[in-house]
């Protein structure tokens, strides 16, 4: 792999799980931006949002993206909002292949129903809210993406195989 492989998309679409399997398949490094920010800050993303605000978190994402894209090629699982900043999207596209993982709102709700670590869903965990938030982000996700993959009802292995096939075709 001579370029980064960046996974973007809404929360609950499978970015972390897919990136963990992809890096094994491809024999590359792997980074999860949300986990790295939590480690650096010494607190959960929810707590960062509460104590320092969303803008602080988004700035931390941008800084980290710059660091990661300067490293040797790897699989990068990007936080759900990272591709929303035009500068981030441009950096991603310049650094590698950007893969948008998608899922229906009902699928996302099912995957996140017991997850209380998502600050943007606090007190609003329902399919209508997820649909509205997802639709507001969709144009930015699609503009940043080189490849789109639906994760609804599919195994991690199947999703990774499709990504690998599409990357081979695009090279």
mmCIF file with all atom_site columns, C-alpha atoms in Angstrom:
data_model
loop_
_atom_site.group_PDB
_atom_site.id
_atom_site.type_symbol
_atom_site.label_atom_id
_atom_site.label_alt_id
_atom_site.label_comp_id
_atom_site.label_asym_id
_atom_site.label_entity_id
_atom_site.label_seq_id
_atom_site.pdbx_PDB_ins_code
_atom_site.Cartn_x
_atom_site.Cartn_y
_atom_site.Cartn_z
_atom_site.occupancy
_atom_site.B_iso_or_equiv
_atom_site.pdbx_formal_charge
_atom_site.auth_seq_id
_atom_site.auth_comp_id
_atom_site.auth_asym_id
_atom_site.auth_atom_id
_atom_site.pdbx_PDB_model_num
ATOM 1   C CA . UNK A 1 1   ? 0.000   0.000  0.000  1.00 0.00 ? 1   UNK A CA 1
ATOM 2   C CA . UNK A 1 2   ? 1.590   3.259  -1.080 1.00 0.00 ? 2   UNK A CA 1
ATOM 3   C CA . UNK A 1 3   ? -1.157  5.646  0.067  1.00 0.00 ? 3   UNK A CA 1
ATOM 4   C CA . UNK A 1 4   ? -3.319  5.940  3.148  1.00 0.00 ? 4   UNK A CA 1
ATOM 5   C CA . UNK A 1 5   ? -6.725  4.299  3.289  1.00 0.00 ? 5   UNK A CA 1
ATOM 6   C CA . UNK A 1 6   ? -9.085  6.593  5.214  1.00 0.00 ? 6   UNK A CA 1
ATOM 7   C CA . UNK A 1 7   ? -12.476 5.380  6.422  1.00 0.00 ? 7   UNK A CA 1
ATOM 8   C CA . UNK A 1 8   ? -15.129 8.040  6.921  1.00 0.00 ? 8   UNK A CA 1
ATOM 9   C CA . UNK A 1 9   ? -18.835 8.013  7.660  1.00 0.00 ? 9   UNK A CA 1
ATOM 10  C CA . UNK A 1 10  ? -21.494 8.490  10.268 1.00 0.00 ? 10  UNK A CA 1
ATOM 11  C CA . UNK A 1 11  ? -21.105 6.956  13.727 1.00 0.00 ? 11  UNK A CA 1
ATOM 12  C CA . UNK A 1 12  ? -22.128 3.315  13.829 1.00 0.00 ? 12  UNK A CA 1
ATOM 13  C CA . UNK A 1 13  ? -21.334 2.544  10.197 1.00 0.00 ? 13  UNK A CA 1
ATOM 14  C CA . UNK A 1 14  ? -18.453 0.245  11.143 1.00 0.00 ? 14  UNK A CA 1
ATOM 15  C CA . UNK A 1 15  ? -15.337 2.369  10.624 1.00 0.00 ? 15  UNK A CA 1
ATOM 16  C CA . UNK A 1 16  ? -13.447 1.040  13.656 1.00 0.00 ? 16  UNK A CA 1
ATOM 17  C CA . UNK A 1 17  ? -14.310 -2.631 13.084 1.00 0.00 ? 17  UNK A CA 1
ATOM 18  C CA . UNK A 1 18  ? -13.570 -2.453 9.369  1.00 0.00 ? 18  UNK A CA 1
ATOM 19  C CA . UNK A 1 19  ? -10.271 -0.615 9.895  1.00 0.00 ? 19  UNK A CA 1
ATOM 20  C CA . UNK A 1 20  ? -9.125  -3.218 12.423 1.00 0.00 ? 20  UNK A CA 1
ATOM 21  C CA . UNK A 1 21  ? -9.715  -6.038 9.909  1.00 0.00 ? 21  UNK A CA 1
ATOM 22  C CA . UNK A 1 22  ? -8.413  -4.113 6.879  1.00 0.00 ? 22  UNK A CA 1
ATOM 23  C CA . UNK A 1 23  ? -5.062  -3.373 8.451  1.00 0.00 ? 23  UNK A CA 1
ATOM 24  C CA . UNK A 1 24  ? -4.636  -7.099 9.134  1.00 0.00 ? 24  UNK A CA 1
ATOM 25  C CA . UNK A 1 25  ? -5.594  -7.997 5.560  1.00 0.00 ? 25  UNK A CA 1
ATOM 26  C CA . UNK A 1 26  ? -3.318  -5.379 4.030  1.00 0.00 ? 26  UNK A CA 1
ATOM 27  C CA . UNK A 1 27  ? -0.427  -5.770 6.454  1.00 0.00 ? 27  UNK A CA 1
ATOM 28  C CA . UNK A 1 28  ? -0.293  -2.071 7.267  1.00 0.00 ? 28  UNK A CA 1
ATOM 29  C CA . UNK A 1 29  ? -0.483  0.087  10.347 1.00 0.00 ? 29  UNK A CA 1
ATOM 30  C CA . UNK A 1 30  ? -3.813  1.284  11.690 1.00 0.00 ? 30  UNK A CA 1
ATOM 31  C CA . UNK A 1 31  ? -5.020  4.334  13.623 1.00 0.00 ? 31  UNK A CA 1
ATOM 32  C CA . UNK A 1 32  ? -8.397  5.227  15.063 1.00 0.00 ? 32  UNK A CA 1
ATOM 33  C CA . UNK A 1 33  ? -8.608  8.991  15.482 1.00 0.00 ? 33  UNK A CA 1
ATOM 34  C CA . UNK A 1 34  ? -11.291 8.949  18.185 1.00 0.00 ? 34  UNK A CA 1
ATOM 35  C CA . UNK A 1 35  ? -9.295  6.511  20.318 1.00 0.00 ? 35  UNK A CA 1
ATOM 36  C CA . UNK A 1 36  ? -6.080  8.471  19.817 1.00 0.00 ? 36  UNK A CA 1
ATOM 37  C CA . UNK A 1 37  ? -7.727  11.735 20.877 1.00 0.00 ? 37  UNK A CA 1
ATOM 38  C CA . UNK A 1 38  ? -9.199  10.065 23.975 1.00 0.00 ? 38  UNK A CA 1
ATOM 39  C CA . UNK A 1 39  ? -5.743  8.739  24.888 1.00 0.00 ? 39  UNK A CA 1
ATOM 40  C CA . UNK A 1 40  ? -4.055  12.104 24.337 1.00 0.00 ? 40  UNK A CA 1
ATOM 41  C CA . UNK A 1 41  ? -6.679  14.023 26.288 1.00 0.00 ? 41  UNK A CA 1
ATOM 42  C CA . UNK A 1 42  ? -6.996  11.425 29.038 1.00 0.00 ? 42  UNK A CA 1
ATOM 43  C CA . UNK A 1 43  ? -10.782 11.491 28.806 1.00 0.00 ? 43  UNK A CA 1
ATOM 44  C CA . UNK A 1 44  ? -13.690 10.222 26.729 1.00 0.00 ? 44  UNK A CA 1
ATOM 45  C CA . UNK A 1 45  ? -15.010 12.120 23.739 1.00 0.00 ? 45  UNK A CA 1
ATOM 46  C CA . UNK A 1 46  ? -18.233 12.757 25.652 1.00 0.00 ? 46  UNK A CA 1
ATOM 47  C CA . UNK A 1 47  ? -16.237 14.367 28.436 1.00 0.00 ? 47  UNK A CA 1
ATOM 48  C CA . UNK A 1 48  ? -14.162 16.403 25.956 1.00 0.00 ? 48  UNK A CA 1
ATOM 49  C CA . UNK A 1 49  ? -17.423 17.738 24.484 1.00 0.00 ? 49  UNK A CA 1
ATOM 50  C CA . UNK A 1 50  ? -18.746 18.562 27.970 1.00 0.00 ? 50  UNK A CA 1
ATOM 51  C CA . UNK A 1 51  ? -15.603 20.175 29.377 1.00 0.00 ? 51  UNK A CA 1
ATOM 52  C CA . UNK A 1 52  ? -13.875 21.671 26.348 1.00 0.00 ? 52  UNK A CA 1
ATOM 53  C CA . UNK A 1 53  ? -16.580 21.858 23.688 1.00 0.00 ? 53  UNK A CA 1
ATOM 54  C CA . UNK A 1 54  ? -17.117 20.447 20.227 1.00 0.00 ? 54  UNK A CA 1
ATOM 55  C CA . UNK A 1 55  ? -14.904 23.075 18.553 1.00 0.00 ? 55  UNK A CA 1
ATOM 56  C CA . UNK A 1 56  ? -11.952 22.000 20.703 1.00 0.00 ? 56  UNK A CA 1
ATOM 57  C CA . UNK A 1 57  ? -12.548 18.369 19.720 1.00 0.00 ? 57  UNK A CA 1
ATOM 58  C CA . UNK A 1 58  ? -12.830 19.218 16.000 1.00 0.00 ? 58  UNK A CA 1
ATOM 59  C CA . UNK A 1 59  ? -9.558  21.162 16.168 1.00 0.00 ? 59  UNK A CA 1
ATOM 60  C CA . UNK A 1 60  ? -7.879  18.174 17.835 1.00 0.00 ? 60  UNK A CA 1
ATOM 61  C CA . UNK A 1 61  ? -9.175  15.975 14.988 1.00 0.00 ? 61  UNK A CA 1
ATOM 62  C CA . UNK A 1 62  ? -7.703  18.306 12.376 1.00 0.00 ? 62  UNK A CA 1
ATOM 63  C CA . UNK A 1 63  ? -4.303  18.412 14.087 1.00 0.00 ? 63  UNK A CA 1
ATOM 64  C CA . UNK A 1 64  ? -4.217  14.630 14.408 1.00 0.00 ? 64  UNK A CA 1
ATOM 65  C CA . UNK A 1 65  ? -5.214  14.121 10.781 1.00 0.00 ? 65  UNK A CA 1
ATOM 66  C CA . UNK A 1 66  ? -2.262  16.253 9.709  1.00 0.00 ? 66  UNK A CA 1
ATOM 67  C CA . UNK A 1 67  ? 0.086   14.168 11.839 1.00 0.00 ? 67  UNK A CA 1
ATOM 68  C CA . UNK A 1 68  ? -1.246  10.828 10.616 1.00 0.00 ? 68  UNK A CA 1
ATOM 69  C CA . UNK A 1 69  ? -1.232  11.704 6.927  1.00 0.00 ? 69  UNK A CA 1
ATOM 70  C CA . UNK A 1 70  ? 2.447   12.702 7.219  1.00 0.00 ? 70  UNK A CA 1
ATOM 71  C CA . UNK A 1 71  ? 3.317   9.162  8.388  1.00 0.00 ? 71  UNK A CA 1
ATOM 72  C CA . UNK A 1 72  ? 3.856   6.070  6.275  1.00 0.00 ? 72  UNK A CA 1
ATOM 73  C CA . UNK A 1 73  ? 0.653   4.739  4.648  1.00 0.00 ? 73  UNK A CA 1
ATOM 74  C CA . UNK A 1 74  ? -1.835  3.064  6.974  1.00 0.00 ? 74  UNK A CA 1
ATOM 75  C CA . UNK A 1 75  ? -5.539  2.461  7.500  1.00 0.00 ? 75  UNK A CA 1
ATOM 76  C CA . UNK A 1 76  ? -7.075  5.415  9.342  1.00 0.00 ? 76  UNK A CA 1
ATOM 77  C CA . UNK A 1 77  ? -10.512 5.225  10.952 1.00 0.00 ? 77  UNK A CA 1
ATOM 78  C CA . UNK A 1 78  ? -11.708 8.836  11.076 1.00 0.00 ? 78  UNK A CA 1
ATOM 79  C CA . UNK A 1 79  ? -14.203 10.193 13.569 1.00 0.00 ? 79  UNK A CA 1
ATOM 80  C CA . UNK A 1 80  ? -17.717 10.708 12.212 1.00 0.00 ? 80  UNK A CA 1
ATOM 81  C CA . UNK A 1 81  ? -17.352 14.482 11.885 1.00 0.00 ? 81  UNK A CA 1
ATOM 82  C CA . UNK A 1 82  ? -13.815 14.676 10.527 1.00 0.00 ? 82  UNK A CA 1
ATOM 83  C CA . UNK A 1 83  ? -14.767 14.823 6.846  1.00 0.00 ? 83  UNK A CA 1
ATOM 84  C CA . UNK A 1 84  ? -17.176 17.707 7.478  1.00 0.00 ? 84  UNK A CA 1
ATOM 85  C CA . UNK A 1 85  ? -14.382 20.296 7.472  1.00 0.00 ? 85  UNK A CA 1
ATOM 86  C CA . UNK A 1 86  ? -13.441 21.091 3.865  1.00 0.00 ? 86  UNK A CA 1
ATOM 87  C CA . UNK A 1 87  ? -9.758  21.360 4.783  1.00 0.00 ? 87  UNK A CA 1
ATOM 88  C CA . UNK A 1 88  ? -9.824  17.908 6.351  1.00 0.00 ? 88  UNK A CA 1
ATOM 89  C CA . UNK A 1 89  ? -11.555 16.430 3.321  1.00 0.00 ? 89  UNK A CA 1
ATOM 90  C CA . UNK A 1 90  ? -8.951  17.956 0.994  1.00 0.00 ? 90  UNK A CA 1
ATOM 91  C CA . UNK A 1 91  ? -6.100  16.613 3.128  1.00 0.00 ? 91  UNK A CA 1
ATOM 92  C CA . UNK A 1 92  ? -7.661  13.140 3.146  1.00 0.00 ? 92  UNK A CA 1
ATOM 93  C CA . UNK A 1 93  ? -8.079  13.087 -0.629 1.00 0.00 ? 93  UNK A CA 1
ATOM 94  C CA . UNK A 1 94  ? -4.491  14.247 -1.147 1.00 0.00 ? 94  UNK A CA 1
ATOM 95  C CA . UNK A 1 95  ? -3.127  11.621 1.259  1.00 0.00 ? 95  UNK A CA 1
ATOM 96  C CA . UNK A 1 96  ? -4.941  8.536  0.053  1.00 0.00 ? 96  UNK A CA 1
ATOM 97  C CA . UNK A 1 97  ? -8.127  6.754  -0.872 1.00 0.00 ? 97  UNK A CA 1
ATOM 98  C CA . UNK A 1 98  ? -11.173 7.853  1.099  1.00 0.00 ? 98  UNK A CA 1
ATOM 99  C CA . UNK A 1 99  ? -13.796 5.165  1.724  1.00 0.00 ? 99  UNK A CA 1
ATOM 100 C CA . UNK A 1 100 ? -17.252 6.228  2.886  1.00 0.00 ? 100 UNK A CA 1
ATOM 101 C CA . UNK A 1 101 ? -19.041 3.572  4.930  1.00 0.00 ? 101 UNK A CA 1
ATOM 102 C CA . UNK A 1 102 ? -22.815 3.981  4.979  1.00 0.00 ? 102 UNK A CA 1
ATOM 103 C CA . UNK A 1 103 ? -25.728 2.374  6.802  1.00 0.00 ? 103 UNK A CA 1
ATOM 104 C CA . UNK A 1 104 ? -29.448 3.030  7.088  1.00 0.00 ? 104 UNK A CA 1
ATOM 105 C CA . UNK A 1 105 ? -30.569 5.045  10.147 1.00 0.00 ? 105 UNK A CA 1
ATOM 106 C CA . UNK A 1 106 ? -32.355 2.000  11.592 1.00 0.00 ? 106 UNK A CA 1
ATOM 107 C CA . UNK A 1 107 ? -29.142 -0.041 11.290 1.00 0.00 ? 107 UNK A CA 1
ATOM 108 C CA . UNK A 1 108 ? -27.164 2.715  13.017 1.00 0.00 ? 108 UNK A CA 1
ATOM 109 C CA . UNK A 1 109 ? -29.746 2.923  15.800 1.00 0.00 ? 109 UNK A CA 1
ATOM 110 C CA . UNK A 1 110 ? -29.602 -0.844 16.307 1.00 0.00 ? 110 UNK A CA 1
ATOM 111 C CA . UNK A 1 111 ? -25.792 -0.799 16.467 1.00 0.00 ? 111 UNK A CA 1
ATOM 112 C CA . UNK A 1 112 ? -25.673 2.153  18.891 1.00 0.00 ? 112 UNK A CA 1
ATOM 113 C CA . UNK A 1 113 ? -28.727 1.458  21.063 1.00 0.00 ? 113 UNK A CA 1
ATOM 114 C CA . UNK A 1 114 ? -26.609 0.410  24.057 1.00 0.00 ? 114 UNK A CA 1
ATOM 115 C CA . UNK A 1 115 ? -23.752 2.858  23.415 1.00 0.00 ? 115 UNK A CA 1
ATOM 116 C CA . UNK A 1 116 ? -23.890 5.907  25.657 1.00 0.00 ? 116 UNK A CA 1
ATOM 117 C CA . UNK A 1 117 ? -20.528 7.329  24.525 1.00 0.00 ? 117 UNK A CA 1
ATOM 118 C CA . UNK A 1 118 ? -21.851 9.338  21.556 1.00 0.00 ? 118 UNK A CA 1
ATOM 119 C CA . UNK A 1 119 ? -22.294 12.970 22.638 1.00 0.00 ? 119 UNK A CA 1
ATOM 120 C CA . UNK A 1 120 ? -24.285 13.953 19.544 1.00 0.00 ? 120 UNK A CA 1
ATOM 121 C CA . UNK A 1 121 ? -26.884 11.272 20.331 1.00 0.00 ? 121 UNK A CA 1
ATOM 122 C CA . UNK A 1 122 ? -27.236 12.051 24.046 1.00 0.00 ? 122 UNK A CA 1
ATOM 123 C CA . UNK A 1 123 ? -30.956 12.144 24.786 1.00 0.00 ? 123 UNK A CA 1
ATOM 124 C CA . UNK A 1 124 ? -31.816 11.852 21.077 1.00 0.00 ? 124 UNK A CA 1
ATOM 125 C CA . UNK A 1 125 ? -31.266 8.214  20.228 1.00 0.00 ? 125 UNK A CA 1
ATOM 126 C CA . UNK A 1 126 ? -33.989 7.585  17.658 1.00 0.00 ? 126 UNK A CA 1
ATOM 127 C CA . UNK A 1 127 ? -34.067 6.807  13.926 1.00 0.00 ? 127 UNK A CA 1
ATOM 128 C CA . UNK A 1 128 ? -35.626 10.165 12.940 1.00 0.00 ? 128 UNK A CA 1
ATOM 129 C CA . UNK A 1 129 ? -32.905 12.186 14.651 1.00 0.00 ? 129 UNK A CA 1
ATOM 130 C CA . UNK A 1 130 ? -30.190 9.931  13.227 1.00 0.00 ? 130 UNK A CA 1
ATOM 131 C CA . UNK A 1 131 ? -31.709 10.309 9.737  1.00 0.00 ? 131 UNK A CA 1
ATOM 132 C CA . UNK A 1 132 ? -31.814 14.114 10.041 1.00 0.00 ? 132 UNK A CA 1
ATOM 133 C CA . UNK A 1 133 ? -28.228 14.370 11.313 1.00 0.00 ? 133 UNK A CA 1
ATOM 134 C CA . UNK A 1 134 ? -26.981 11.866 8.740  1.00 0.00 ? 134 UNK A CA 1
ATOM 135 C CA . UNK A 1 135 ? -28.700 13.679 5.868  1.00 0.00 ? 135 UNK A CA 1
ATOM 136 C CA . UNK A 1 136 ? -27.170 16.989 6.952  1.00 0.00 ? 136 UNK A CA 1
ATOM 137 C CA . UNK A 1 137 ? -23.726 15.375 6.749  1.00 0.00 ? 137 UNK A CA 1
ATOM 138 C CA . UNK A 1 138 ? -24.236 13.251 3.634  1.00 0.00 ? 138 UNK A CA 1
ATOM 139 C CA . UNK A 1 139 ? -23.181 15.880 1.049  1.00 0.00 ? 139 UNK A CA 1
ATOM 140 C CA . UNK A 1 140 ? -19.843 16.433 2.813  1.00 0.00 ? 140 UNK A CA 1
ATOM 141 C CA . UNK A 1 141 ? -19.252 12.701 3.193  1.00 0.00 ? 141 UNK A CA 1
ATOM 142 C CA . UNK A 1 142 ? -20.002 12.055 -0.473 1.00 0.00 ? 142 UNK A CA 1
ATOM 143 C CA . UNK A 1 143 ? -17.839 14.952 -1.650 1.00 0.00 ? 143 UNK A CA 1
ATOM 144 C CA . UNK A 1 144 ? -14.871 13.607 0.331  1.00 0.00 ? 144 UNK A CA 1
ATOM 145 C CA . UNK A 1 145 ? -15.280 9.966  -0.741 1.00 0.00 ? 145 UNK A CA 1
ATOM 146 C CA . UNK A 1 146 ? -13.538 8.111  -3.523 1.00 0.00 ? 146 UNK A CA 1
ATOM 147 C CA . UNK A 1 147 ? -15.427 4.883  -2.781 1.00 0.00 ? 147 UNK A CA 1
ATOM 148 C CA . UNK A 1 148 ? -18.778 4.251  -1.058 1.00 0.00 ? 148 UNK A CA 1
ATOM 149 C CA . UNK A 1 149 ? -19.648 0.972  0.671  1.00 0.00 ? 149 UNK A CA 1
ATOM 150 C CA . UNK A 1 150 ? -22.924 0.066  2.370  1.00 0.00 ? 150 UNK A CA 1
ATOM 151 C CA . UNK A 1 151 ? -22.437 -1.902 5.599  1.00 0.00 ? 151 UNK A CA 1
ATOM 152 C CA . UNK A 1 152 ? -26.084 -2.843 6.167  1.00 0.00 ? 152 UNK A CA 1
ATOM 153 C CA . UNK A 1 153 ? -26.506 -6.545 6.927  1.00 0.00 ? 153 UNK A CA 1
ATOM 154 C CA . UNK A 1 154 ? -22.940 -7.424 5.920  1.00 0.00 ? 154 UNK A CA 1
ATOM 155 C CA . UNK A 1 155 ? -20.011 -9.072 7.659  1.00 0.00 ? 155 UNK A CA 1
ATOM 156 C CA . UNK A 1 156 ? -16.782 -7.190 8.321  1.00 0.00 ? 156 UNK A CA 1
ATOM 157 C CA . UNK A 1 157 ? -14.965 -9.688 6.081  1.00 0.00 ? 157 UNK A CA 1
ATOM 158 C CA . UNK A 1 158 ? -17.354 -9.061 3.169  1.00 0.00 ? 158 UNK A CA 1
ATOM 159 C CA . UNK A 1 159 ? -17.029 -5.278 3.522  1.00 0.00 ? 159 UNK A CA 1
ATOM 160 C CA . UNK A 1 160 ? -13.222 -5.500 3.618  1.00 0.00 ? 160 UNK A CA 1
ATOM 161 C CA . UNK A 1 161 ? -13.151 -7.739 0.545  1.00 0.00 ? 161 UNK A CA 1
ATOM 162 C CA . UNK A 1 162 ? -15.251 -5.220 -1.389 1.00 0.00 ? 162 UNK A CA 1
ATOM 163 C CA . UNK A 1 163 ? -12.979 -2.356 -0.321 1.00 0.00 ? 163 UNK A CA 1
ATOM 164 C CA . UNK A 1 164 ? -9.864  -4.314 -1.364 1.00 0.00 ? 164 UNK A CA 1
ATOM 165 C CA . UNK A 1 165 ? -11.406 -5.133 -4.759 1.00 0.00 ? 165 UNK A CA 1
ATOM 166 C CA . UNK A 1 166 ? -12.409 -1.522 -5.414 1.00 0.00 ? 166 UNK A CA 1
ATOM 167 C CA . UNK A 1 167 ? -8.961  -0.251 -4.440 1.00 0.00 ? 167 UNK A CA 1
ATOM 168 C CA . UNK A 1 168 ? -7.310  -2.704 -6.836 1.00 0.00 ? 168 UNK A CA 1
ATOM 169 C CA . UNK A 1 169 ? -9.581  -1.535 -9.670 1.00 0.00 ? 169 UNK A CA 1
ATOM 170 C CA . UNK A 1 170 ? -8.826  2.116  -9.007 1.00 0.00 ? 170 UNK A CA 1
ATOM 171 C CA . UNK A 1 171 ? -5.020  1.661  -9.086 1.00 0.00 ? 171 UNK A CA 1
#
